[in-house]
């Protein structure tokens, strides 16, 4: 038998002349491999085949030889009399096509270049040059991960998992010995990178008939391609696949059966092998033939294709002759080309995934009951979609979510970069009139609106809500998941720990508080010498010495940073710290705030990324030194640690409504001493996900005079986002209160004025609604009034409110019934919001931040609250002067005022006028980026009522279900 190169090299003698590839050390990752020059296509020839009695003409080609034999025998397995196939032309066509596809992809994405990663265990580099040069010709890159032959299964899987998560890798192939292959290794491959089609998922799709959705084995495809390109008729032929294993065996069987062939599969040592060889018209060799097995029974006109030197096995057998029969060994090179094609297709899919995709959202059906059950019963009655399913429906990629349990997931900020060119959707703010202590249902309206938009009008929409504090949850107010048939589910998870963001804020806040007191203690009790510094000239300090220590001289009386706890605890409103003997007499009065009052919460709500958050944390002012200069978190050296504690909290949490529409829950700053809005990041991500025609609906805390004003002047200023519509929530109950009705208090039954029709009270109370509409109009944004209907409201009262709202300047006013029937009850509101958004917004800020602090406060007091003027206490005046001197005078204003009245006096309802607004103190949240004046006294730590909500809350220890939560 004539000595020949391995068939796959096809006389690539140039490759043998190249210096051998360097052996990589154990675990090497050489990066993008060096590529060798690719020979001219014409020089790639099929090796000659020697017959049993001599040689053939060089370069004739195997399939051509077979055709000559067929002509001599007077028969042919294919139609027509065309010239013999030149397999190198097929390879050239595939590579050229791949190159053209890649070129088109790169026109819109110039930096895009797919990478094929090959995990190789062993020293056999026989295919390396072929892969490298085919890839270079097509315009790809290749990287090899070189492992020694004795690499364990777990070590190989570790390498695969790393490559799975590498976004730069678009194709992943294995070059291992047959003994190294296992299902565990094969299925460690990410299916969308499995360009050899070896995973169960890709094989399953192939068997199911979804070949267009998966990767098919290049070796199996090469076998079919060689036969079809030579016009060999496969239909009706008897095919024997011998010695093939695993994925290759399954792929060959499936592809041949699809072509109409009768396919037999057997190992080399099957007892009936010779009879099967005798019957076969096509024989496909899947692995090297054992020497002891003869092939004398093969019929003269049988076509044999040799896959035993395929890429997966790492083996390379020479072309084989048996009794003058031809054995096709053109499979390897063609398989390598098809693998390159698969990598290009993988890159194309990846690019397509990076683009915005239309939602394919399946809404959940509601079956409302009457009377309406409790919130938790309704929540439990609905089975939420798995959060990864919801994420896929709204266009999130698998690597953009971090799943928490079955129904929650964090969303990574990388999505903003992926969708940076996607147009934003419409931006809707839900605010309210001045509320009763019971609340008027802004969260419920928000949820009802997005359920109506998405589940009923089939418009993409997202709700963005604040995370509720556990203080009110166990105290008096209850949760913030909405209510009735307009809720976020599971509501107990929403209202309790969620994904731990508030706990992260608590830890970060208290770390900073501890750092302040520890610093004061150590500076007051240790000399510079003890601290390792014996120099007196600061200019001679080394960088290490300066980093190790610098005196801050904090003035304890100026400390504004308090410890926090996410529990209502009135006895922590004023405490004394440092009373232990170990603190050496250093004690001072301090206090606890509730966790959501921490400036770190406001920072989280206003940041637009990790770097920005770190800078905001760095700038937070915690006290002044004895010279009156601000002391920051950066001065205390704690910025990095705070950022580490907050690195996961910065990611919004994805949940869903009762009707399966998406919700982001993120951040929950106090609506009095902070701005009371959910996060900028949640809004920005949602605006990209809904697309240009979709809607993002977010909520502002308290009445429009507080939450909406801060949303516009603080949040929109920080984010650069422009609102399209304001939805102003009103209730007949609240309007009656503003019209002179009896006082309303939590836990006390409503008086008959609120449960019986009283048109006069409603009409008189609409003055507050009119004022809040006018406040929205100050910012140039159209207003739609949503009347949250209660069962005691009459038709006449509802019609009266809607009529008076329109007269007051609202674009529309719509009664809403989402609480009792879900999104269907807010369809009219959704349509009104769509129409209002199409009218256009003329948004503008209320004041210029460059105005003096006093003038900005006065502008809000007069234009928003209706005050005649403001009155500053001496302390407030002193603080304003200090902040101005420290360079903070150009920050926006965040008024800390009661939400129960437009004025500073909670008992004054309706629209108070002519009052003087007292400013008792002024504080600064420099990291968050605002100054907050205090109007009267303002508690930052709620207390528990006589009968807190926790009395009703329990756990069923058998089912692990929470009981008594609303």
mmCIF file with all atom_site columns, C-alpha atoms in Angstrom, residues 255-404:
data_model
loop_
_atom_site.group_PDB
_atom_site.id
_atom_site.type_symbol
_atom_site.label_atom_id
_atom_site.label_alt_id
_atom_site.label_comp_id
_atom_site.label_asym_id
_atom_site.label_entity_id
_atom_site.label_seq_id
_atom_site.pdbx_PDB_ins_code
_atom_site.Cartn_x
_atom_site.Cartn_y
_atom_site.Cartn_z
_atom_site.occupancy
_atom_site.B_iso_or_equiv
_atom_site.pdbx_formal_charge
_atom_site.auth_seq_id
_atom_site.auth_comp_id
_atom_site.auth_asym_id
_atom_site.auth_atom_id
_atom_site.pdbx_PDB_model_num
ATOM 1   C CA . UNK A 1 255 ? -29.444 12.701  9.082  1.00 0.00 ? 255 UNK A CA 1
ATOM 2   C CA . UNK A 1 256 ? -29.438 9.519   6.981  1.00 0.00 ? 256 UNK A CA 1
ATOM 3   C CA . UNK A 1 257 ? -32.967 8.622   8.050  1.00 0.00 ? 257 UNK A CA 1
ATOM 4   C CA . UNK A 1 258 ? -34.121 12.116  7.120  1.00 0.00 ? 258 UNK A CA 1
ATOM 5   C CA . UNK A 1 259 ? -32.705 11.529  3.646  1.00 0.00 ? 259 UNK A CA 1
ATOM 6   C CA . UNK A 1 260 ? -34.711 8.322   3.273  1.00 0.00 ? 260 UNK A CA 1
ATOM 7   C CA . UNK A 1 261 ? -31.879 5.854   3.847  1.00 0.00 ? 261 UNK A CA 1
ATOM 8   C CA . UNK A 1 262 ? -32.244 2.590   5.727  1.00 0.00 ? 262 UNK A CA 1
ATOM 9   C CA . UNK A 1 263 ? -29.677 3.007   8.461  1.00 0.00 ? 263 UNK A CA 1
ATOM 10  C CA . UNK A 1 264 ? -27.979 0.334   10.536 1.00 0.00 ? 264 UNK A CA 1
ATOM 11  C CA . UNK A 1 265 ? -25.686 1.083   13.469 1.00 0.00 ? 265 UNK A CA 1
ATOM 12  C CA . UNK A 1 266 ? -23.239 -1.418  14.892 1.00 0.00 ? 266 UNK A CA 1
ATOM 13  C CA . UNK A 1 267 ? -19.917 -1.592  16.744 1.00 0.00 ? 267 UNK A CA 1
ATOM 14  C CA . UNK A 1 268 ? -16.847 -3.137  15.143 1.00 0.00 ? 268 UNK A CA 1
ATOM 15  C CA . UNK A 1 269 ? -17.126 -6.366  17.115 1.00 0.00 ? 269 UNK A CA 1
ATOM 16  C CA . UNK A 1 270 ? -20.763 -7.144  16.417 1.00 0.00 ? 270 UNK A CA 1
ATOM 17  C CA . UNK A 1 271 ? -21.190 -10.837 15.392 1.00 0.00 ? 271 UNK A CA 1
ATOM 18  C CA . UNK A 1 272 ? -23.228 -9.956  12.277 1.00 0.00 ? 272 UNK A CA 1
ATOM 19  C CA . UNK A 1 273 ? -20.742 -7.368  10.983 1.00 0.00 ? 273 UNK A CA 1
ATOM 20  C CA . UNK A 1 274 ? -19.718 -9.247  7.820  1.00 0.00 ? 274 UNK A CA 1
ATOM 21  C CA . UNK A 1 275 ? -23.296 -9.847  6.686  1.00 0.00 ? 275 UNK A CA 1
ATOM 22  C CA . UNK A 1 276 ? -24.173 -6.230  7.313  1.00 0.00 ? 276 UNK A CA 1
ATOM 23  C CA . UNK A 1 277 ? -21.126 -5.072  5.362  1.00 0.00 ? 277 UNK A CA 1
ATOM 24  C CA . UNK A 1 278 ? -22.242 -7.317  2.515  1.00 0.00 ? 278 UNK A CA 1
ATOM 25  C CA . UNK A 1 279 ? -25.693 -5.687  2.425  1.00 0.00 ? 279 UNK A CA 1
ATOM 26  C CA . UNK A 1 280 ? -24.545 -2.080  2.790  1.00 0.00 ? 280 UNK A CA 1
ATOM 27  C CA . UNK A 1 281 ? -24.370 0.316   -0.149 1.00 0.00 ? 281 UNK A CA 1
ATOM 28  C CA . UNK A 1 282 ? -22.811 3.076   1.977  1.00 0.00 ? 282 UNK A CA 1
ATOM 29  C CA . UNK A 1 283 ? -20.435 2.366   4.851  1.00 0.00 ? 283 UNK A CA 1
ATOM 30  C CA . UNK A 1 284 ? -19.478 5.114   7.256  1.00 0.00 ? 284 UNK A CA 1
ATOM 31  C CA . UNK A 1 285 ? -16.478 4.346   9.446  1.00 0.00 ? 285 UNK A CA 1
ATOM 32  C CA . UNK A 1 286 ? -16.831 6.121   12.780 1.00 0.00 ? 286 UNK A CA 1
ATOM 33  C CA . UNK A 1 287 ? -13.668 4.948   14.543 1.00 0.00 ? 287 UNK A CA 1
ATOM 34  C CA . UNK A 1 288 ? -10.387 3.163   13.683 1.00 0.00 ? 288 UNK A CA 1
ATOM 35  C CA . UNK A 1 289 ? -10.864 -0.442  12.543 1.00 0.00 ? 289 UNK A CA 1
ATOM 36  C CA . UNK A 1 290 ? -9.383  -3.094  14.812 1.00 0.00 ? 290 UNK A CA 1
ATOM 37  C CA . UNK A 1 291 ? -6.659  -5.025  12.959 1.00 0.00 ? 291 UNK A CA 1
ATOM 38  C CA . UNK A 1 292 ? -8.268  -8.420  13.540 1.00 0.00 ? 292 UNK A CA 1
ATOM 39  C CA . UNK A 1 293 ? -11.505 -7.540  11.750 1.00 0.00 ? 293 UNK A CA 1
ATOM 40  C CA . UNK A 1 294 ? -11.550 -8.298  7.987  1.00 0.00 ? 294 UNK A CA 1
ATOM 41  C CA . UNK A 1 295 ? -13.616 -6.327  5.489  1.00 0.00 ? 295 UNK A CA 1
ATOM 42  C CA . UNK A 1 296 ? -13.730 -8.941  2.745  1.00 0.00 ? 296 UNK A CA 1
ATOM 43  C CA . UNK A 1 297 ? -17.523 -8.925  2.507  1.00 0.00 ? 297 UNK A CA 1
ATOM 44  C CA . UNK A 1 298 ? -17.903 -5.375  1.200  1.00 0.00 ? 298 UNK A CA 1
ATOM 45  C CA . UNK A 1 299 ? -19.446 -5.296  -2.260 1.00 0.00 ? 299 UNK A CA 1
ATOM 46  C CA . UNK A 1 300 ? -17.379 -3.723  -5.097 1.00 0.00 ? 300 UNK A CA 1
ATOM 47  C CA . UNK A 1 301 ? -19.649 -0.731  -5.634 1.00 0.00 ? 301 UNK A CA 1
ATOM 48  C CA . UNK A 1 302 ? -19.960 0.159   -1.922 1.00 0.00 ? 302 UNK A CA 1
ATOM 49  C CA . UNK A 1 303 ? -19.097 3.721   -1.038 1.00 0.00 ? 303 UNK A CA 1
ATOM 50  C CA . UNK A 1 304 ? -17.048 4.066   2.139  1.00 0.00 ? 304 UNK A CA 1
ATOM 51  C CA . UNK A 1 305 ? -16.601 7.308   4.043  1.00 0.00 ? 305 UNK A CA 1
ATOM 52  C CA . UNK A 1 306 ? -14.013 7.513   6.779  1.00 0.00 ? 306 UNK A CA 1
ATOM 53  C CA . UNK A 1 307 ? -14.874 9.656   9.807  1.00 0.00 ? 307 UNK A CA 1
ATOM 54  C CA . UNK A 1 308 ? -12.351 8.027   12.098 1.00 0.00 ? 308 UNK A CA 1
ATOM 55  C CA . UNK A 1 309 ? -10.036 11.018  11.922 1.00 0.00 ? 309 UNK A CA 1
ATOM 56  C CA . UNK A 1 310 ? -12.749 13.426  12.956 1.00 0.00 ? 310 UNK A CA 1
ATOM 57  C CA . UNK A 1 311 ? -12.071 16.452  15.122 1.00 0.00 ? 311 UNK A CA 1
ATOM 58  C CA . UNK A 1 312 ? -13.789 15.113  18.210 1.00 0.00 ? 312 UNK A CA 1
ATOM 59  C CA . UNK A 1 313 ? -11.817 11.901  18.564 1.00 0.00 ? 313 UNK A CA 1
ATOM 60  C CA . UNK A 1 314 ? -8.407  13.457  18.075 1.00 0.00 ? 314 UNK A CA 1
ATOM 61  C CA . UNK A 1 315 ? -7.444  10.442  15.906 1.00 0.00 ? 315 UNK A CA 1
ATOM 62  C CA . UNK A 1 316 ? -6.202  10.491  12.341 1.00 0.00 ? 316 UNK A CA 1
ATOM 63  C CA . UNK A 1 317 ? -6.189  7.399   10.198 1.00 0.00 ? 317 UNK A CA 1
ATOM 64  C CA . UNK A 1 318 ? -4.752  7.230   6.721  1.00 0.00 ? 318 UNK A CA 1
ATOM 65  C CA . UNK A 1 319 ? -7.041  6.619   3.790  1.00 0.00 ? 319 UNK A CA 1
ATOM 66  C CA . UNK A 1 320 ? -7.800  2.892   3.773  1.00 0.00 ? 320 UNK A CA 1
ATOM 67  C CA . UNK A 1 321 ? -8.037  0.437   0.874  1.00 0.00 ? 321 UNK A CA 1
ATOM 68  C CA . UNK A 1 322 ? -9.834  -2.848  1.039  1.00 0.00 ? 322 UNK A CA 1
ATOM 69  C CA . UNK A 1 323 ? -9.829  -5.164  -1.977 1.00 0.00 ? 323 UNK A CA 1
ATOM 70  C CA . UNK A 1 324 ? -9.473  -2.256  -4.400 1.00 0.00 ? 324 UNK A CA 1
ATOM 71  C CA . UNK A 1 325 ? -12.417 -0.396  -2.888 1.00 0.00 ? 325 UNK A CA 1
ATOM 72  C CA . UNK A 1 326 ? -12.336 3.360   -2.407 1.00 0.00 ? 326 UNK A CA 1
ATOM 73  C CA . UNK A 1 327 ? -12.639 4.784   1.096  1.00 0.00 ? 327 UNK A CA 1
ATOM 74  C CA . UNK A 1 328 ? -13.614 8.446   1.256  1.00 0.00 ? 328 UNK A CA 1
ATOM 75  C CA . UNK A 1 329 ? -11.359 10.349  3.664  1.00 0.00 ? 329 UNK A CA 1
ATOM 76  C CA . UNK A 1 330 ? -12.387 13.824  2.543  1.00 0.00 ? 330 UNK A CA 1
ATOM 77  C CA . UNK A 1 331 ? -14.635 14.133  5.590  1.00 0.00 ? 331 UNK A CA 1
ATOM 78  C CA . UNK A 1 332 ? -12.158 15.765  8.005  1.00 0.00 ? 332 UNK A CA 1
ATOM 79  C CA . UNK A 1 333 ? -11.357 18.923  6.054  1.00 0.00 ? 333 UNK A CA 1
ATOM 80  C CA . UNK A 1 334 ? -14.982 19.483  5.119  1.00 0.00 ? 334 UNK A CA 1
ATOM 81  C CA . UNK A 1 335 ? -16.008 18.972  8.755  1.00 0.00 ? 335 UNK A CA 1
ATOM 82  C CA . UNK A 1 336 ? -13.459 21.581  9.804  1.00 0.00 ? 336 UNK A CA 1
ATOM 83  C CA . UNK A 1 337 ? -14.960 24.046  7.307  1.00 0.00 ? 337 UNK A CA 1
ATOM 84  C CA . UNK A 1 338 ? -18.491 23.322  8.501  1.00 0.00 ? 338 UNK A CA 1
ATOM 85  C CA . UNK A 1 339 ? -17.338 23.895  12.075 1.00 0.00 ? 339 UNK A CA 1
ATOM 86  C CA . UNK A 1 340 ? -16.095 27.332  11.027 1.00 0.00 ? 340 UNK A CA 1
ATOM 87  C CA . UNK A 1 341 ? -19.498 27.953  9.469  1.00 0.00 ? 341 UNK A CA 1
ATOM 88  C CA . UNK A 1 342 ? -21.142 26.991  12.757 1.00 0.00 ? 342 UNK A CA 1
ATOM 89  C CA . UNK A 1 343 ? -18.962 29.483  14.631 1.00 0.00 ? 343 UNK A CA 1
ATOM 90  C CA . UNK A 1 344 ? -20.002 32.262  12.261 1.00 0.00 ? 344 UNK A CA 1
ATOM 91  C CA . UNK A 1 345 ? -23.654 31.275  12.728 1.00 0.00 ? 345 UNK A CA 1
ATOM 92  C CA . UNK A 1 346 ? -23.149 31.268  16.493 1.00 0.00 ? 346 UNK A CA 1
ATOM 93  C CA . UNK A 1 347 ? -21.684 34.766  16.269 1.00 0.00 ? 347 UNK A CA 1
ATOM 94  C CA . UNK A 1 348 ? -24.626 35.885  14.159 1.00 0.00 ? 348 UNK A CA 1
ATOM 95  C CA . UNK A 1 349 ? -27.087 34.531  16.757 1.00 0.00 ? 349 UNK A CA 1
ATOM 96  C CA . UNK A 1 350 ? -25.125 36.229  19.513 1.00 0.00 ? 350 UNK A CA 1
ATOM 97  C CA . UNK A 1 351 ? -25.257 39.566  17.708 1.00 0.00 ? 351 UNK A CA 1
ATOM 98  C CA . UNK A 1 352 ? -28.980 39.126  17.115 1.00 0.00 ? 352 UNK A CA 1
ATOM 99  C CA . UNK A 1 353 ? -29.473 38.471  20.815 1.00 0.00 ? 353 UNK A CA 1
ATOM 100 C CA . UNK A 1 354 ? -27.635 41.671  21.645 1.00 0.00 ? 354 UNK A CA 1
ATOM 101 C CA . UNK A 1 355 ? -30.224 43.675  19.754 1.00 0.00 ? 355 UNK A CA 1
ATOM 102 C CA . UNK A 1 356 ? -33.602 44.631  21.137 1.00 0.00 ? 356 UNK A CA 1
ATOM 103 C CA . UNK A 1 357 ? -36.181 41.884  20.605 1.00 0.00 ? 357 UNK A CA 1
ATOM 104 C CA . UNK A 1 358 ? -39.941 42.092  20.614 1.00 0.00 ? 358 UNK A CA 1
ATOM 105 C CA . UNK A 1 359 ? -41.513 40.678  23.725 1.00 0.00 ? 359 UNK A CA 1
ATOM 106 C CA . UNK A 1 360 ? -43.148 37.281  23.598 1.00 0.00 ? 360 UNK A CA 1
ATOM 107 C CA . UNK A 1 361 ? -44.881 37.627  26.932 1.00 0.00 ? 361 UNK A CA 1
ATOM 108 C CA . UNK A 1 362 ? -47.499 35.181  28.124 1.00 0.00 ? 362 UNK A CA 1
ATOM 109 C CA . UNK A 1 363 ? -49.814 36.915  30.538 1.00 0.00 ? 363 UNK A CA 1
ATOM 110 C CA . UNK A 1 364 ? -51.318 35.081  33.486 1.00 0.00 ? 364 UNK A CA 1
ATOM 111 C CA . UNK A 1 365 ? -55.100 34.805  33.618 1.00 0.00 ? 365 UNK A CA 1
ATOM 112 C CA . UNK A 1 366 ? -57.076 36.150  36.558 1.00 0.00 ? 366 UNK A CA 1
ATOM 113 C CA . UNK A 1 367 ? -60.338 34.773  37.921 1.00 0.00 ? 367 UNK A CA 1
ATOM 114 C CA . UNK A 1 368 ? -61.518 37.588  40.217 1.00 0.00 ? 368 UNK A CA 1
ATOM 115 C CA . UNK A 1 369 ? -63.773 36.614  43.104 1.00 0.00 ? 369 UNK A CA 1
ATOM 116 C CA . UNK A 1 370 ? -66.464 38.643  44.838 1.00 0.00 ? 370 UNK A CA 1
ATOM 117 C CA . UNK A 1 371 ? -66.158 39.627  47.563 1.00 0.00 ? 371 UNK A CA 1
ATOM 118 C CA . UNK A 1 372 ? -62.457 40.277  46.988 1.00 0.00 ? 372 UNK A CA 1
ATOM 119 C CA . UNK A 1 373 ? -60.316 38.002  49.207 1.00 0.00 ? 373 UNK A CA 1
ATOM 120 C CA . UNK A 1 374 ? -57.367 39.236  51.279 1.00 0.00 ? 374 UNK A CA 1
ATOM 121 C CA . UNK A 1 375 ? -54.242 40.344  49.445 1.00 0.00 ? 375 UNK A CA 1
ATOM 122 C CA . UNK A 1 376 ? -52.234 37.334  50.542 1.00 0.00 ? 376 UNK A CA 1
ATOM 123 C CA . UNK A 1 377 ? -55.012 34.915  49.521 1.00 0.00 ? 377 UNK A CA 1
ATOM 124 C CA . UNK A 1 378 ? -55.097 36.483  46.056 1.00 0.00 ? 378 UNK A CA 1
ATOM 125 C CA . UNK A 1 379 ? -51.313 36.349  45.811 1.00 0.00 ? 379 UNK A CA 1
ATOM 126 C CA . UNK A 1 380 ? -51.243 32.684  46.825 1.00 0.00 ? 380 UNK A CA 1
ATOM 127 C CA . UNK A 1 381 ? -54.004 31.863  44.376 1.00 0.00 ? 381 UNK A CA 1
ATOM 128 C CA . UNK A 1 382 ? -51.805 32.787  41.412 1.00 0.00 ? 382 UNK A CA 1
ATOM 129 C CA . UNK A 1 383 ? -48.819 30.703  40.345 1.00 0.00 ? 383 UNK A CA 1
ATOM 130 C CA . UNK A 1 384 ? -46.082 33.068  39.107 1.00 0.00 ? 384 UNK A CA 1
ATOM 131 C CA . UNK A 1 385 ? -43.991 32.246  36.083 1.00 0.00 ? 385 UNK A CA 1
ATOM 132 C CA . UNK A 1 386 ? -40.442 31.102  36.765 1.00 0.00 ? 386 UNK A CA 1
ATOM 133 C CA . UNK A 1 387 ? -38.381 34.266  36.752 1.00 0.00 ? 387 UNK A CA 1
ATOM 134 C CA . UNK A 1 388 ? -35.982 32.972  34.086 1.00 0.00 ? 388 UNK A CA 1
ATOM 135 C CA . UNK A 1 389 ? -38.984 32.404  31.812 1.00 0.00 ? 389 UNK A CA 1
ATOM 136 C CA . UNK A 1 390 ? -40.195 35.954  32.417 1.00 0.00 ? 390 UNK A CA 1
ATOM 137 C CA . UNK A 1 391 ? -36.692 37.287  31.784 1.00 0.00 ? 391 UNK A CA 1
ATOM 138 C CA . UNK A 1 392 ? -36.505 35.508  28.434 1.00 0.00 ? 392 UNK A CA 1
ATOM 139 C CA . UNK A 1 393 ? -39.967 36.754  27.446 1.00 0.00 ? 393 UNK A CA 1
ATOM 140 C CA . UNK A 1 394 ? -38.917 40.402  27.896 1.00 0.00 ? 394 UNK A CA 1
ATOM 141 C CA . UNK A 1 395 ? -35.606 40.070  26.056 1.00 0.00 ? 395 UNK A CA 1
ATOM 142 C CA . UNK A 1 396 ? -33.118 39.550  28.891 1.00 0.00 ? 396 UNK A CA 1
ATOM 143 C CA . UNK A 1 397 ? -30.209 37.243  28.132 1.00 0.00 ? 397 UNK A CA 1
ATOM 144 C CA . UNK A 1 398 ? -29.368 34.324  30.378 1.00 0.00 ? 398 UNK A CA 1
ATOM 145 C CA . UNK A 1 399 ? -26.103 35.926  31.510 1.00 0.00 ? 399 UNK A CA 1
ATOM 146 C CA . UNK A 1 400 ? -27.879 39.182  32.409 1.00 0.00 ? 400 UNK A CA 1
ATOM 147 C CA . UNK A 1 401 ? -29.827 37.777  35.351 1.00 0.00 ? 401 UNK A CA 1
ATOM 148 C CA . UNK A 1 402 ? -28.851 36.367  38.731 1.00 0.00 ? 402 UNK A CA 1
ATOM 149 C CA . UNK A 1 403 ? -31.712 34.214  40.012 1.00 0.00 ? 403 UNK A CA 1
ATOM 150 C CA . UNK A 1 404 ? -32.860 34.333  43.639 1.00 0.00 ? 404 UNK A CA 1
#
